[in-house]
CSV table of C-alpha atoms in Angstrom, one decimal:
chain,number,residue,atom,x,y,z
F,9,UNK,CA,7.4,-11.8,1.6
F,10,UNK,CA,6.3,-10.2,-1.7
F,11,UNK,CA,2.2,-10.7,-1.9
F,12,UNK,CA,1.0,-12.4,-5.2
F,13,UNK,CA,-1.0,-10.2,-7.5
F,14,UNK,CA,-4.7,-10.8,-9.1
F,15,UNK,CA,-6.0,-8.1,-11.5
F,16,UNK,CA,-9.4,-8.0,-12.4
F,17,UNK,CA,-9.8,-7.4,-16.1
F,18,UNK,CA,-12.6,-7.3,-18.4
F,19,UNK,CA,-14.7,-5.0,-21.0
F,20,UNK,CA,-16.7,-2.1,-19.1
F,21,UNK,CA,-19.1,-2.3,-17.1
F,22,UNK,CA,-19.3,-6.2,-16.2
F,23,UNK,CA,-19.4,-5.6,-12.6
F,24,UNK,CA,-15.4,-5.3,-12.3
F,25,UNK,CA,-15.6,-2.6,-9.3
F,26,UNK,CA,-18.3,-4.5,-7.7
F,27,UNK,CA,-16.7,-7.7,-7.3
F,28,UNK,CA,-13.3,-6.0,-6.9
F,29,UNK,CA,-15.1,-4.0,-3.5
F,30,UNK,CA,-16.5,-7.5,-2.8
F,31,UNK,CA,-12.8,-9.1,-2.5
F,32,UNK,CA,-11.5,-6.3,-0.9
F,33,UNK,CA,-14.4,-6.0,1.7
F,34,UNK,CA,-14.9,-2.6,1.6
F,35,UNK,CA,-16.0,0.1,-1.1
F,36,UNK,CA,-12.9,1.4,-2.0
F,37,UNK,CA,-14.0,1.4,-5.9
F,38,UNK,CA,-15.8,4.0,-7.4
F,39,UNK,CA,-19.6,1.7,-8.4
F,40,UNK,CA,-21.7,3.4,-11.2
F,41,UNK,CA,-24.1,2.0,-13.3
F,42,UNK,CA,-21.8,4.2,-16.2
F,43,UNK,CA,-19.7,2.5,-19.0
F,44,UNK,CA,-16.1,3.7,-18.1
F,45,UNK,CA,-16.1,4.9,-14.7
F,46,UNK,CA,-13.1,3.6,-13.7
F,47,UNK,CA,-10.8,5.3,-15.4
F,48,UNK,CA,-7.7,4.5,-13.4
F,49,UNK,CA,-6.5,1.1,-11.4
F,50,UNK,CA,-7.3,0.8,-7.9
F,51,UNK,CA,-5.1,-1.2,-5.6
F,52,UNK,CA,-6.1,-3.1,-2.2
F,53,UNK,CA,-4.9,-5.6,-0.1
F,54,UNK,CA,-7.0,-9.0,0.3
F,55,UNK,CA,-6.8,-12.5,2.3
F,56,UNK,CA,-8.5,-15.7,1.1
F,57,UNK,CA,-7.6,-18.8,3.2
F,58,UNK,CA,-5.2,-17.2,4.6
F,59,UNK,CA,-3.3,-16.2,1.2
F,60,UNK,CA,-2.6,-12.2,1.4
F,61,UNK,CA,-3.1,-11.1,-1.9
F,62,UNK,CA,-2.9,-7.3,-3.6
F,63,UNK,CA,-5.6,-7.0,-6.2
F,64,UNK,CA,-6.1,-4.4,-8.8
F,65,UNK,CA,-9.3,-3.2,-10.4
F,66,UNK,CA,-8.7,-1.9,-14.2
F,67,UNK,CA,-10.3,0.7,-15.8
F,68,UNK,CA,-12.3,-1.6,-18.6
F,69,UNK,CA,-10.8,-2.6,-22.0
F,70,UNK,CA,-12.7,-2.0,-25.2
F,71,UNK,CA,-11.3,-1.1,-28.9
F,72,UNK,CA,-12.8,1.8,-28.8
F,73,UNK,CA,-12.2,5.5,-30.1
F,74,UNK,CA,-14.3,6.8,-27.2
F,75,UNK,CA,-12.5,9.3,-24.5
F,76,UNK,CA,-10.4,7.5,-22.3
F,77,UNK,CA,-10.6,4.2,-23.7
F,78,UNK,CA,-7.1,4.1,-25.0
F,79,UNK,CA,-5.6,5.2,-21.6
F,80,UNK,CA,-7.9,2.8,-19.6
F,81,UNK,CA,-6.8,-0.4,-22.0
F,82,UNK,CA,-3.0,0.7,-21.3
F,83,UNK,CA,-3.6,0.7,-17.9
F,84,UNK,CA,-5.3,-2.5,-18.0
F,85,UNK,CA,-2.4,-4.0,-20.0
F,86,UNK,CA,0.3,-2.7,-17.4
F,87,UNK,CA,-2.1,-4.2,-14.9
F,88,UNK,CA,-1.8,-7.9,-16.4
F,89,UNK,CA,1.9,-7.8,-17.0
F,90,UNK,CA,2.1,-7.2,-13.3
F,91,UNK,CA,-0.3,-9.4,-12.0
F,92,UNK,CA,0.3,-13.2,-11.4
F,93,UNK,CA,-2.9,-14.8,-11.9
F,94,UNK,CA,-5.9,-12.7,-14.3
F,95,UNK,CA,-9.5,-12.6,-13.1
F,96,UNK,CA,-11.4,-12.3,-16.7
F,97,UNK,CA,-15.2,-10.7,-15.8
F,98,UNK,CA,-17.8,-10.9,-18.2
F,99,UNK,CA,-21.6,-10.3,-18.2
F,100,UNK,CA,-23.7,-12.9,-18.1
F,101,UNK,CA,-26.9,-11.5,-19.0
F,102,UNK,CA,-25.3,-9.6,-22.4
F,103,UNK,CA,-23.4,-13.1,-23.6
F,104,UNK,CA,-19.7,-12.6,-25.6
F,105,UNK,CA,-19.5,-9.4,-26.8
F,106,UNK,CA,-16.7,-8.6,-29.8
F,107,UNK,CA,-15.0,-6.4,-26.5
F,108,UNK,CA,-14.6,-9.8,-24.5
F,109,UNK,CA,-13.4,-11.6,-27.7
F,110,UNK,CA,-10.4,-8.9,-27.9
F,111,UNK,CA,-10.0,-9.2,-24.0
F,112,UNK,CA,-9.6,-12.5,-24.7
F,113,UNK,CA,-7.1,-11.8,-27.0
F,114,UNK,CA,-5.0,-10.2,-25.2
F,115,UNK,CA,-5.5,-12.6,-22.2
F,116,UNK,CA,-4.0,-15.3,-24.6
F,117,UNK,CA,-1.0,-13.3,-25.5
F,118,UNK,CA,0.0,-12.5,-21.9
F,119,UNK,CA,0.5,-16.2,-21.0
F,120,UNK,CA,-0.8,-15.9,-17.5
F,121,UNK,CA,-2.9,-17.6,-15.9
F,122,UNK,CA,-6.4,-16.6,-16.0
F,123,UNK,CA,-9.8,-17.4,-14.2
F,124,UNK,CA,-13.3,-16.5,-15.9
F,125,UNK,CA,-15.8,-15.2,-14.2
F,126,UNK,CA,-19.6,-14.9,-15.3
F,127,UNK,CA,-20.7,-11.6,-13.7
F,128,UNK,CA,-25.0,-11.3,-12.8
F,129,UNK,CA,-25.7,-15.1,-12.0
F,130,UNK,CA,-28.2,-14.3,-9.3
F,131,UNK,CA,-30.3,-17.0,-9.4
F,132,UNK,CA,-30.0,-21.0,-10.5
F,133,UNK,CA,-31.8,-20.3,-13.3
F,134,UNK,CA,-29.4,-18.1,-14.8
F,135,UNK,CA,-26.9,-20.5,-14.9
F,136,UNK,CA,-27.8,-22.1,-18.0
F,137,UNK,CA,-26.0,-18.2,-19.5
F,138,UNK,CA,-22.8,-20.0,-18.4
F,139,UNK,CA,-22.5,-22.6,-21.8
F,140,UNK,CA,-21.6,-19.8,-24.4
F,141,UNK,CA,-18.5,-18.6,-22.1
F,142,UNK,CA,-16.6,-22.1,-23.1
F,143,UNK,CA,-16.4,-20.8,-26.5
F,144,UNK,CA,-14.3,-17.9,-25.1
F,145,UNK,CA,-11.0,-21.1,-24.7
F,146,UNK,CA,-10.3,-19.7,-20.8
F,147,UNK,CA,-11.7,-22.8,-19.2
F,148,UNK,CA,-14.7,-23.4,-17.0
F,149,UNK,CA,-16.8,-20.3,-16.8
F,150,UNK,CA,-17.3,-19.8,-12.5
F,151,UNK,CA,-21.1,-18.3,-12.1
F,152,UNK,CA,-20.7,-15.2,-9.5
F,153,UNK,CA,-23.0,-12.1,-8.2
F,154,UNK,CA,-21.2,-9.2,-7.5
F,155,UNK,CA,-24.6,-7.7,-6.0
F,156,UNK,CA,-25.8,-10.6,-3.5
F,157,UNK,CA,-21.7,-12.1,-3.6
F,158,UNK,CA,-22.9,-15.8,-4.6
F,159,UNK,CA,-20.4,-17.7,-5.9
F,160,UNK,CA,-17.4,-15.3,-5.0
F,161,UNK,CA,-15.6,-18.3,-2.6
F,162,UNK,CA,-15.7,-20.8,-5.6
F,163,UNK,CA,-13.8,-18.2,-7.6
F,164,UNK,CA,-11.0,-17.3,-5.0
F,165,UNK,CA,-10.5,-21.1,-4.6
F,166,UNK,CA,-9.5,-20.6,-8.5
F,167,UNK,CA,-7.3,-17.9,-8.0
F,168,UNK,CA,-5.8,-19.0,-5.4
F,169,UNK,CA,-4.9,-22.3,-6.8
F,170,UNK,CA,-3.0,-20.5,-9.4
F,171,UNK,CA,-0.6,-17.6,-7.4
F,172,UNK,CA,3.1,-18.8,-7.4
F,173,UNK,CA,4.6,-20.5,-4.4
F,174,UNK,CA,6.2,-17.6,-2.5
F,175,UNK,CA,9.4,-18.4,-1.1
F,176,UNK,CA,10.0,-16.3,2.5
F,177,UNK,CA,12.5,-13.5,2.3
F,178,UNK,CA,15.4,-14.2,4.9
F,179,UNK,CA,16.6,-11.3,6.6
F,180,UNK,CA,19.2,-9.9,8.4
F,181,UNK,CA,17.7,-8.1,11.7
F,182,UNK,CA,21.1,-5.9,11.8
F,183,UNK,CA,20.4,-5.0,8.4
F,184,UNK,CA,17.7,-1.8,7.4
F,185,UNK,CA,15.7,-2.2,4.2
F,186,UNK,CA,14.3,1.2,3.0
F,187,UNK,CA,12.8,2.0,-0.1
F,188,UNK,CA,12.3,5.3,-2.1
F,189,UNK,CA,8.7,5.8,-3.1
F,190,UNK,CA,6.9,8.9,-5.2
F,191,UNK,CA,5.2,9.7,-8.2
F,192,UNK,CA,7.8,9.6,-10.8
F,193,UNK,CA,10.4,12.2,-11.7
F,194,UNK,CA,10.6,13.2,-7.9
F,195,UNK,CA,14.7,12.3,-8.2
F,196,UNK,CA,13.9,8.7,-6.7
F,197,UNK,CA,16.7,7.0,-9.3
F,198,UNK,CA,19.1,10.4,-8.5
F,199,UNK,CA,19.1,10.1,-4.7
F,200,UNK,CA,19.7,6.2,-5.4
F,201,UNK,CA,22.3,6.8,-7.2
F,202,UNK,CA,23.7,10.2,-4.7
F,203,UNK,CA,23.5,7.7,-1.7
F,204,UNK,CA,25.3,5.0,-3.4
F,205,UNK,CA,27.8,7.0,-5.4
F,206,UNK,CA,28.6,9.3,-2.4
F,207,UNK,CA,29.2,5.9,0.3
F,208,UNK,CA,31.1,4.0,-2.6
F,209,UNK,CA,31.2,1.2,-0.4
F,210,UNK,CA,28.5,-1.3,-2.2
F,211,UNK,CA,29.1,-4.3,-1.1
F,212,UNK,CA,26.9,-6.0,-3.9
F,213,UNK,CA,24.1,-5.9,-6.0
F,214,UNK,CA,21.9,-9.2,-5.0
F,215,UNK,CA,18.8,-10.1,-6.8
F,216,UNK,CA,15.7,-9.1,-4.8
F,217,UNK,CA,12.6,-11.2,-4.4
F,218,UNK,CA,10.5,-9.3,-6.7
F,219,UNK,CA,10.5,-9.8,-10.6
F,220,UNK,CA,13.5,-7.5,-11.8
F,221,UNK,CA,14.0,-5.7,-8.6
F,222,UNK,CA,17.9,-5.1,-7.9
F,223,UNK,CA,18.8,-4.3,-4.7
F,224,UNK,CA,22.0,-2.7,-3.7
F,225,UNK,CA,23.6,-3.8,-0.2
F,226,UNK,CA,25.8,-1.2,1.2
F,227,UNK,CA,27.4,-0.5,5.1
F,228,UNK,CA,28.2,3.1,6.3
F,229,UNK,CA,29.5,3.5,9.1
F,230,UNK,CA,29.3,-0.2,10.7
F,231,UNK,CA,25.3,0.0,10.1
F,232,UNK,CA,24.0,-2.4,6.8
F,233,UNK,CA,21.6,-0.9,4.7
F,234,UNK,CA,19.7,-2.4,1.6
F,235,UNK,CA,18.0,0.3,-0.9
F,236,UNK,CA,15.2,-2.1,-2.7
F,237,UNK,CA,15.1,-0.6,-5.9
F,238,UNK,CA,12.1,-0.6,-7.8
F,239,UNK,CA,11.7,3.3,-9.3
F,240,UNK,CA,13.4,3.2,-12.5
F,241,UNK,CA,13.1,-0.3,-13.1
F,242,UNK,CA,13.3,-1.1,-17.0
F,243,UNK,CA,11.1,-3.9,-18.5
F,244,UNK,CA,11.8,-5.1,-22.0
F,245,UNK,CA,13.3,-1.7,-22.9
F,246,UNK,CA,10.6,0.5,-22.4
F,247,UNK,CA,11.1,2.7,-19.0
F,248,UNK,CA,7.5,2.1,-17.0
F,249,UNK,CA,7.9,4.5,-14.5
F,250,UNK,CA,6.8,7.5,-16.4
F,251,UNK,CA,3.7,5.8,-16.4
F,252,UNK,CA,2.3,7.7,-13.4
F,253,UNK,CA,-0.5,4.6,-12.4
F,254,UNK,CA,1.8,1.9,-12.7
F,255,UNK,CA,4.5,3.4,-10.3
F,256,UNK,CA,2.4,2.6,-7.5
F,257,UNK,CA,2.1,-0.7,-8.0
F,258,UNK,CA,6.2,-1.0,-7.8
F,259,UNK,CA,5.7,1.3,-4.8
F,260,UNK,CA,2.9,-1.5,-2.9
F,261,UNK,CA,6.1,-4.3,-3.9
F,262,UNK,CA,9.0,-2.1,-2.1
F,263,UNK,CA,6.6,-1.0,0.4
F,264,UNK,CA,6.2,-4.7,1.9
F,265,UNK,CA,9.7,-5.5,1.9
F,266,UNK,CA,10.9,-2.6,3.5
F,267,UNK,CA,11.3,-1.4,7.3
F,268,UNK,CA,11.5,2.1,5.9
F,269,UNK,CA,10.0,4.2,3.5
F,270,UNK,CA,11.8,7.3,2.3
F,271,UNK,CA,8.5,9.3,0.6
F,272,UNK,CA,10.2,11.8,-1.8
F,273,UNK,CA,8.6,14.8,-2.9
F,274,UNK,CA,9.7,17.5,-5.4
F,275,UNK,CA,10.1,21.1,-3.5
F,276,UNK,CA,10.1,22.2,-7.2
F,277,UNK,CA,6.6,21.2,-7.8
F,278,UNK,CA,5.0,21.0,-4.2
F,279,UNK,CA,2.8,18.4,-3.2
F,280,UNK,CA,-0.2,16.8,-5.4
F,281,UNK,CA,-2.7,14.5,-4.6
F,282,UNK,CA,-0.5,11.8,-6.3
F,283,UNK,CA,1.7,12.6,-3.2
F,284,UNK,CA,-0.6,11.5,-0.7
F,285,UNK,CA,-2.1,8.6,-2.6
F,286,UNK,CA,1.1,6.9,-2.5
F,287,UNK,CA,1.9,7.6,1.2
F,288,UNK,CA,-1.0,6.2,2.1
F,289,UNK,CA,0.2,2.7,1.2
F,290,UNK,CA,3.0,3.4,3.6
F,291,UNK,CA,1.1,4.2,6.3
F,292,UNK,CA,-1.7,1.4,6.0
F,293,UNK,CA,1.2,-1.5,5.6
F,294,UNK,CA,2.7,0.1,9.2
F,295,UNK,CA,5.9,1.0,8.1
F,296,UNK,CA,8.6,3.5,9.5
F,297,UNK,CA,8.1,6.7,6.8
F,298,UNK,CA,10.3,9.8,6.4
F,299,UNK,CA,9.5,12.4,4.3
F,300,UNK,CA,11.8,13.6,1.9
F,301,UNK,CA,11.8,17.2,0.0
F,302,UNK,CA,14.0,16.6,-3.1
F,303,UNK,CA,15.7,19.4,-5.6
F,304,UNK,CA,15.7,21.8,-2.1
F,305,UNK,CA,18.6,23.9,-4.1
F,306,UNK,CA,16.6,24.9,-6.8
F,307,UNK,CA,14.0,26.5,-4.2
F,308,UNK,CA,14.7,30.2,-3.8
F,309,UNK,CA,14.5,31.0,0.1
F,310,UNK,CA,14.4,33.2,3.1
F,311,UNK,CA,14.6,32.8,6.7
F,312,UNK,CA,10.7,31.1,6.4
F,313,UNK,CA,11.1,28.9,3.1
F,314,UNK,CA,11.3,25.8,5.2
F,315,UNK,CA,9.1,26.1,8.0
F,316,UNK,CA,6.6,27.4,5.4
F,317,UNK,CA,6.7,24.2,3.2
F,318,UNK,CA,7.2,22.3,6.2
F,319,UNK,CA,3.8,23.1,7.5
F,320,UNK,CA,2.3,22.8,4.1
F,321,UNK,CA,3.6,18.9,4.4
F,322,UNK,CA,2.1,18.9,7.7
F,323,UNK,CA,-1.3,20.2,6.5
F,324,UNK,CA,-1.6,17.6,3.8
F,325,UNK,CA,-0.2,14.5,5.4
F,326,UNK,CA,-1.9,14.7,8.6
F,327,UNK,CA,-2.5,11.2,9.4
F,328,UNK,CA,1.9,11.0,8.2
F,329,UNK,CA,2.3,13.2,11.4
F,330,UNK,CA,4.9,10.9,13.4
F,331,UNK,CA,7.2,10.9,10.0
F,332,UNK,CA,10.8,13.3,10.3
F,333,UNK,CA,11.2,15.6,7.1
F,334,UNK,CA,14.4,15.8,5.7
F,335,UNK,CA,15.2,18.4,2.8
F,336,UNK,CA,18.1,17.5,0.5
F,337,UNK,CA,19.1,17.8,-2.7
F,338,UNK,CA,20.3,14.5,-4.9
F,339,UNK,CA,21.8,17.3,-7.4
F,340,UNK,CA,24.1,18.7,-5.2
F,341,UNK,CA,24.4,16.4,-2.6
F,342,UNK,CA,22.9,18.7,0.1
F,343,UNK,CA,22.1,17.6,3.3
F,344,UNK,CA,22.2,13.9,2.3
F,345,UNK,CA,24.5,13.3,5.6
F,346,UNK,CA,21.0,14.3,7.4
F,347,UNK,CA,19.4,11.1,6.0
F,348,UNK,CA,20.9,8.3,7.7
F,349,UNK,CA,20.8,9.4,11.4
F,350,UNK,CA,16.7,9.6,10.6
F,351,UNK,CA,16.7,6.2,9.3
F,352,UNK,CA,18.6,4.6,11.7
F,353,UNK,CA,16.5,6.4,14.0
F,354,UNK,CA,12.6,5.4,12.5
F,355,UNK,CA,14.0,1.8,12.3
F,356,UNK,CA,15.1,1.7,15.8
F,357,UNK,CA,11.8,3.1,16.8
F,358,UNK,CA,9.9,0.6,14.7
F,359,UNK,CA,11.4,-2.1,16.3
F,360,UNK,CA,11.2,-0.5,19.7
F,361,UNK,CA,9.3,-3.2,22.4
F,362,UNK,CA,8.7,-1.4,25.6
F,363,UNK,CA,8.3,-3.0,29.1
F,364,UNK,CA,4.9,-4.0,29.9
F,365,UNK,CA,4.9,-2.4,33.9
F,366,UNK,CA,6.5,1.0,31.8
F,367,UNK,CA,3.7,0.8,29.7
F,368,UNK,CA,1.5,0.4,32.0
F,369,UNK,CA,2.5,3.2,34.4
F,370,UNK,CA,1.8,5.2,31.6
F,371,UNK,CA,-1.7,4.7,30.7
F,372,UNK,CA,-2.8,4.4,33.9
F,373,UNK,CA,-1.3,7.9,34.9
F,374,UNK,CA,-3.0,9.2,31.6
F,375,UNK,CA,-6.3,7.7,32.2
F,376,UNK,CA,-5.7,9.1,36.1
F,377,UNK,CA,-5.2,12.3,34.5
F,378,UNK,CA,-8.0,12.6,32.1
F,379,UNK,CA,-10.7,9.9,32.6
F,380,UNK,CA,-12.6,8.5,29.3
F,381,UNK,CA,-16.3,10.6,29.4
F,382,UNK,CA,-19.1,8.9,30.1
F,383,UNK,CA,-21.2,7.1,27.4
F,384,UNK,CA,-24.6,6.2,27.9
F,385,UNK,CA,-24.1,6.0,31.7
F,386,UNK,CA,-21.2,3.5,31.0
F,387,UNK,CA,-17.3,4.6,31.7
F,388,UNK,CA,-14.8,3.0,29.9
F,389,UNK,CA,-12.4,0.9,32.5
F,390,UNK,CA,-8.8,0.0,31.3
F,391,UNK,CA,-7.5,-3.1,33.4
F,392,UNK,CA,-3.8,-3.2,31.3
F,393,UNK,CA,-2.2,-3.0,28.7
F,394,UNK,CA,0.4,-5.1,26.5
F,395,UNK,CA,2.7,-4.5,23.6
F,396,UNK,CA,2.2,-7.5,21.2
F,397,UNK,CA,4.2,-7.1,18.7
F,398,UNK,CA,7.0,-4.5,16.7
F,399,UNK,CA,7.0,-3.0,13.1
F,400,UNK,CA,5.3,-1.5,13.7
F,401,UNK,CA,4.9,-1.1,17.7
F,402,UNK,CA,1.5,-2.7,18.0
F,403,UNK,CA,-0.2,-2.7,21.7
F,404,UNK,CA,-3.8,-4.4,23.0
F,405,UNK,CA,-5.3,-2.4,25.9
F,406,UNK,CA,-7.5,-5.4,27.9
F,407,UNK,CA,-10.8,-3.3,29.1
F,408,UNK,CA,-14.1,-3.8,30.3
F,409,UNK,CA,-16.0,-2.9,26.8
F,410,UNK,CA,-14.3,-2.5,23.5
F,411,UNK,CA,-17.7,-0.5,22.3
F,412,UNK,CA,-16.5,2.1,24.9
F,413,UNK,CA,-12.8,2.5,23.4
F,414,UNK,CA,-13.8,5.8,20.9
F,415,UNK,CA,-11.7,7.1,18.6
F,416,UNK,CA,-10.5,10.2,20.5
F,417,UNK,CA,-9.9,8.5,23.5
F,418,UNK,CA,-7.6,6.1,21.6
F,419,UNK,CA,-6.3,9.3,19.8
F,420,UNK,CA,-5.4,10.7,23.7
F,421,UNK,CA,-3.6,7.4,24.5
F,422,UNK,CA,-1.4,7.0,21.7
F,423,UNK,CA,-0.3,10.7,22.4
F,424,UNK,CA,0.9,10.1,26.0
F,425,UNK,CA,2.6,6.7,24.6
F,426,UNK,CA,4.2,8.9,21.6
F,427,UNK,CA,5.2,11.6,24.1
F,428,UNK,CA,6.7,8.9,27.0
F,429,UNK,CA,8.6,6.6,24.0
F,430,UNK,CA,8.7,9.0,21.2
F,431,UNK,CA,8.3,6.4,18.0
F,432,UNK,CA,9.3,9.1,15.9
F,433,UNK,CA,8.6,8.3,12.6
F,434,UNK,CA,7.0,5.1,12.9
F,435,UNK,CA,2.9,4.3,13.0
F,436,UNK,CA,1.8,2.3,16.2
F,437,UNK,CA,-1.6,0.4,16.5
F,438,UNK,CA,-3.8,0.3,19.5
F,439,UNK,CA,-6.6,-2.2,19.8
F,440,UNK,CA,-9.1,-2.9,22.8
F,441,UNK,CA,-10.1,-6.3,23.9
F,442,UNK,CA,-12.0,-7.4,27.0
F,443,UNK,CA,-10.4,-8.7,29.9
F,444,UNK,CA,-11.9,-12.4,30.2
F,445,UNK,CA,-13.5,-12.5,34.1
C-alpha cells in the first residue's frame, strides 16, 4: 500500500524543520535559527493514529533574488505536486508577511488540500496572533509550538482527515515486484527497457497504484516478475527525473511496493553521496536490495577492475553489506542473464521463515560459544528465540533484560544466523523482549 504524502511548506524560517523533526520524532532536519537553511527536501516516515504517512520538509519559499531561493521554491513546488495533503507553516509572532501571501498563492493554484499552521503559540496568551491568519482564505488557523510541541495532535487530526482513502494493493505471492532506484541518468529507463526488450514476453502493462506509475508484468522462465516503474516517469510533458531531489521521492513510492530493490549505480561515474542517500531508504523500509553497476563496458579493465570497485561499494555501503552486486551493461546487454538468478534468489531469502527449534539450536550454540560479557555485574541470559515475521526475516530473542542486549552482541547474533541461513541480500531485524516469569 502506497503511503499518503504531507509536505510541509511555508516562507523561511517559520519553524518548518522543527515541527517537521517533531512529526517525524527524531532530528533528522537540519534546525538553525538561519533564514534558508534548508536548502533541499528531507524525507521521513511518520504514523499518526495509526495512518503511516511520508512527510517532506521544503527548503522555504520566498520571491526572492537571494542565493538559493529560486532552487529552494522549485523544490518546494515539486514537493506540493507530490504531496496529498499541504501543511502551510507561518509565524505567529511576525503576522502575514507578503512571502506567506505568495505561498498562499501558490497553495491556491495547486488545488490540494491544505492545513494552516500558526508556528510559536507557546502560551494561551498568544493565541489571540491566530485572528489575522483567516485573512490568508486557508481555513481555521491551528495554534502549534514547534519548541514545547503544543498543539501538534490537533494539527495531525487535520491532516489526517484529509489523506485519500488508500485502497490495499492485491498481490500475487508467486509474483516478484522489483524496482530500479538511483540518482538519475544511472541507465534506470535503459535497463528497463534491456530487460523487457531482451525477454519480449510482456504480458501487459497494468496501471500501478501510484499516480502515473506503469508497471510492466512479464514471466521468464515460469517465474512472474513486475518492474514498478517510476524512473522516467513524465508529468505534464516536462521529464522530472532530471530533477536530482525529486527522484527520491519516486524512489520512497517504488521502494514500498516492492520485494526488491535493484540500486543502480554508474561504473562511469563511481559512487556519490546521492548513492547512499537513496539506498538508505531501501535498507530502512527492509527490503531485499542488490546492487547494480551500470555502463560496466565503458569501464576500461584489468584482471583487478572489479574486485577494486567492488570493494569501493563495499567501503561506502557498509550497512548494504548482505546485498549481491551484479555488473552489467543495459548498452550492450552484458551480463543481464546474471540479474535474475540474484533476484529470484534475494526474494526467496526475504521470504525465508526458518524453524523455530533450528533457530534455536543456533543461537544457543553461538551464545555457548561466545557468551555476552558482563555488564555491571549482570550477564545477559537468552531463554529463546522466534522468527515473527518475513520481508524482511524479522526474529524476537525472549531474554532476561533487554537493557543487556548491546549492539555488538546483536551484531554477533545476526552473523551466526546470516552464516547458518545465508539471507543473502536481504536485511533481517533482531529485537529483545523479556521472557514474562
Amino acid at each position: 500500500m502506497t503511503k499518503p504524502v504531507l509536505a510541509i511548506v511555508g516562507r523561511p524560517n517559520v519553524g518548518k524543520s522543527t515541527i517537521f523533526n517533531r512529526i517525524a520524532g527524531d532530528r533528522i532536519s537540519i534546525v538553525e535559527d538561519m533564514p534558508g537553511v534548508t536548502r533541499d527536501r528531507i524525507y521521513s516516515s511518520a504514523e499518526w493514529l495509526n495512518t503511516e504517512f511520508n512527510l517532506i520538509d521544503t527548503g522555504g519559499i520566498e520571491i526572492s533574488d537571494a542565493p538559493f531561493m529560486s532552487q529552494m521554491k522549485e523544490q518546494a513546488e515539486l514537493a506540493i505536486e507530490e504531496a496529498d495533503v499541504i501543511l502551510f507553516l507561518v509565524d505567529g509572532m511576525n503576522g502575514i508577511t507578503a512571502a506567506d501571501e505568495e505561498v498562499a498563492k501558490m497553495l491556491f493554484r495547486s488545488k490540494k488540500p491544505v492545513v494552516l499552521g500558526v508556528n510559536k503559540i507557546d502560551n494561551p496568551e498568544r493565541k489571540e496572533l491566530l485572528y489575522e491568519f483567516y485573512s490568508l482564505g486557508m481555513g481555521e488557523p491551528i495554534g502549534v509550538s514547534g519548541t514545547h510541541g503544543i498543539g501538534l495532535g490537533d494539527l495531525l487530526d487535520q491532516v489526517v482527515s484529509h489523506f485519500p482513502e488508500t485502497a490495499e494493493e492485491i498481490k500475487d505471492e508467486d509474483t516478484i515486484y522489483f524496482s530500479l532506484i538511483g540518482r538519475p541518468n544511472v541507465g534506470k529507463s535503459s535497463l528497463v527497457n534491456a530487460i523487457l526488450g531482451k525477454e519480449r514476453v510482456i504480458v501487459s502493462n497494468i496501471a500501478g497504484t501510484t499516480r502515473d506509475a506503469i508497471d510492466s508484468s512479464f514471466e521468464r522462465e515460469d517465474q512472474k516478475y513486475v518492474i514498478i516503474d517510476t524512473a522516467g516517469m513524465r508529468k505534464r510533458g516536462k521529464v522530472y527525473e532530471t530533477t536530482e531531489k525529486y527522484s527520491v521521492m519516486r524512489a520512497m513510492k517504488a521502494i514500498e511496493r516492492s520485494d526488491v530493490v535493484l540500486m543502480v549505480i554508474d561504473a562511469e561515474e563511481g559512487i556519490i553521496e546521492q548513492d547512499k542517500k537513496v539506498a538508505g531508504f531501501a535498507h530502512e523500509a527492509g527490503k531485499a536490495v542488490v546492487i547494480v553497476v551500470n555502463k560496466w563496458d565503458a569501464i576500461e579493465k584489468d584482471d583487478k577492475t572489479m574486485q577494486k570497485f567492488e570493494q569501493k561499494i563495499r567501503d561506502h555501503f557498509l550497512y548494504l553489506s548482505y546485498a549481491p552486486i551484479v555488473f552489467v551493461s543495459a548498452k550492450t546487454k552484458q551480463r543481464l542473464h546474471q540479474l535474475f538468478p540474484v533476484i529470484n534468489q534475494v526474494a526467496e531469502n526475504h521470504a525465508l521463515r526458518v524453524q523455530t527449534n533450528i533457530l534455536n539450536e543456533v543461537i544457543m550454540d553461538a551464545v555457548a560459544m561466545n557468551p555476552a560479557p558482563m555488564d555491571n555485574g549482570k550477564r545477559l541470559k537468552i531463554n529463546y528465540a522466534t522468527q515473527v515475521a518475513s520481508k524482511p526475516p524479522t526474529f524476537v530473542i525472549f531474554v532476561n533484560d533487554p537493557e543487556l542486549f548491546h549492539f555488538s552482541y546483536k551484531r554477533f547474533l545476526e552473523n551466526r544466523i546470516r552464516e547458518t541461513f545465508g539471507f543473502v541480500g536481504t536485511p533481517i531485524k533482531i529485537f529483545a523482549r523479556k521472557k514474562n516469569d
